[in-house]
XYZ file of C-alpha atoms in Angstrom:
137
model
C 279.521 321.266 80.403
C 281.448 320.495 77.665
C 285.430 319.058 77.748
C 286.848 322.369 76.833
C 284.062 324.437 79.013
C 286.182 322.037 81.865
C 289.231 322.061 81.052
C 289.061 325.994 80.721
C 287.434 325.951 83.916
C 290.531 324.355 85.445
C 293.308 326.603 83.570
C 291.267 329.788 84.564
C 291.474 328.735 88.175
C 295.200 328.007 88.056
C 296.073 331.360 85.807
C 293.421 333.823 86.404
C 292.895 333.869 82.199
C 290.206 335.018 81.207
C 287.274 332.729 80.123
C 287.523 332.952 75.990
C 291.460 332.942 76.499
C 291.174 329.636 78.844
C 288.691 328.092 76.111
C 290.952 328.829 73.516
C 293.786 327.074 74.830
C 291.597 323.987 75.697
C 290.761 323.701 71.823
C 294.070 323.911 71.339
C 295.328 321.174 73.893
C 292.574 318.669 73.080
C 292.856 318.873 68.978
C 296.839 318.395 69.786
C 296.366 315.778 71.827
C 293.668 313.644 69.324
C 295.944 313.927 66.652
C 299.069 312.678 68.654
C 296.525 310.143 69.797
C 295.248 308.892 66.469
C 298.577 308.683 65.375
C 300.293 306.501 67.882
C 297.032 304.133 67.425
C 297.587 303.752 63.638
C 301.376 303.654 63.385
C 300.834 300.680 66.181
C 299.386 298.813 63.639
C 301.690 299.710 60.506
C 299.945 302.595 58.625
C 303.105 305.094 58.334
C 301.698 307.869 55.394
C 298.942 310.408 55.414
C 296.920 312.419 52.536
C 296.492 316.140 54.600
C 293.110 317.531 54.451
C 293.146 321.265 54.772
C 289.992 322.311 55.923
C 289.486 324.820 53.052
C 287.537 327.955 54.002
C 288.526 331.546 54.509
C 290.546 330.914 58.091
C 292.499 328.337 56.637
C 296.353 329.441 56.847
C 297.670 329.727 53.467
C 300.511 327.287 54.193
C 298.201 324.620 55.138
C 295.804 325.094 52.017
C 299.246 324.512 50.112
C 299.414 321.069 50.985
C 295.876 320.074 51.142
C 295.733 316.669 48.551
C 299.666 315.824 49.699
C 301.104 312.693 51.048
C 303.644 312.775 54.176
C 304.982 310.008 56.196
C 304.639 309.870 59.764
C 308.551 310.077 60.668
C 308.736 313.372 58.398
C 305.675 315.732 58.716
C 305.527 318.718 56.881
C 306.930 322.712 57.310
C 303.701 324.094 58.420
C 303.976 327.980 59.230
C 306.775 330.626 58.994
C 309.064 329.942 61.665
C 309.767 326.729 59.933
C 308.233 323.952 62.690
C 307.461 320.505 61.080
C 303.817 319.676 62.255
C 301.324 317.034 61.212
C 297.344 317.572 60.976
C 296.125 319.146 63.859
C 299.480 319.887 65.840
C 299.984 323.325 64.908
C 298.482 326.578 67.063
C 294.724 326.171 66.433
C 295.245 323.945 63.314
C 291.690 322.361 61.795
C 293.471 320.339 59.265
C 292.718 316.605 59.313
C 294.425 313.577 57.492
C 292.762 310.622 55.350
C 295.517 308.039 56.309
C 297.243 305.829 53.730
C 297.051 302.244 54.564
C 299.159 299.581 53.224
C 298.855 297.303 50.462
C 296.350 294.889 51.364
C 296.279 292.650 47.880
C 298.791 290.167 49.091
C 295.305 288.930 52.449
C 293.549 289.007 49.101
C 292.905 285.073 48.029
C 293.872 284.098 44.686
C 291.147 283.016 41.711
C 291.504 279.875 42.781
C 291.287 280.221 46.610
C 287.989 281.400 45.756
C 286.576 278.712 43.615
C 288.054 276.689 46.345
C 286.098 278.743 49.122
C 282.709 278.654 47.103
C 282.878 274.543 46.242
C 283.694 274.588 49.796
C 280.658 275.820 50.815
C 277.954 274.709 48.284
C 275.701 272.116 49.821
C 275.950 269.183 49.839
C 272.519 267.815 48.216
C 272.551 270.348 45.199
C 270.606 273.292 45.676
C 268.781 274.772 48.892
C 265.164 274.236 48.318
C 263.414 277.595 47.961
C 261.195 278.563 50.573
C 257.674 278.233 50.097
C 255.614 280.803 49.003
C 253.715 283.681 51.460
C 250.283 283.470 50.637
C-alpha cells in the first residue's frame, strides 16, 4: 500500500470521502509537504534562489508554464494562479512544478593557481616517480 493509498485510507475514515477524492487530497498534502520540506533543508544551509521547472505537458496551468526557466528567491515566491496567492514549486492545488535550486558562489572554496601547484608538490613522492607495476603476463 502505497503513502497516499494510506493516508487516503485514514481521511476516508475520518470524512466518509470517497476513495479517488481521499487520494486526491493525499497527493496534494504529500507534494505540499516535500516541497516545504526541501526548502527548509536547503535554505538551512544558505541556498536562497530557485530556477522553476514547469512540468510542460498539456495539464500544465498556463500560469505556471509562464514562468518555467525563471529565477525567484525563497522570501518572495511567485503569483501562481488567478486569485493572486504567491506559491513556490509544488505548493499550489495539485501543482507538478519542480525547482533546480540556485546555489551560491562557490569560487571563493576554490584554491588559487598556486594552492594547487602547492597541493600537487605536496604530494609527489618523495623518490621521483612510482615505479610502474610489472607487467601481466
Amino acid at each position: 500500500m502505497s503513502t497516499y493509498d494510506r493516508i487516503g485510507a485514514d481521511y476516508r475514515q475520518t470524512r466518509k470521502a470517497d476513495t479517488r477524492l481521499a487520494r486526491l487530497i493525499a497527493r496534494d498534502q504529500v507534494g505540499k509537504a516535500n516541497a516545504q520540506l526541501e526548502q527548509l533543508r536547503l535554505g538551512n544551509i544558505g541556498v536562497t534562489e530557485y530556477e522553476w521547472i514547469a512540468t510542460r505537458d498539456a495539464r500544465t496551468r498556463p500560469m505556471h508554464a509562464a514562468l518555467h526557466g525563471k529565477r525567484f528567491s525563497i522570501n518572495a515566491p511567485p503569483i501562481t494562479n488567478s486569485k493572486g496567492e504567491r506559491n513556490h514549486p509544488g505548493e499550489d492545488y495539485q501543482c507538478r512544478c519542480g525547482r533546480r535550486w540556485i546555489f551560491p558562489d562557490l569560487e571563493d572554496l576554490q584554491p588559487s593557481r598556486e594552492e594547487r601547484q602547492e597541493q600537487r608538490a605536496a604530494t609527489r613522492p618523495l623518490f621521483g616517480a612510482m615505479p610502474a607495476w610489472p607487467a601481466r603476463r
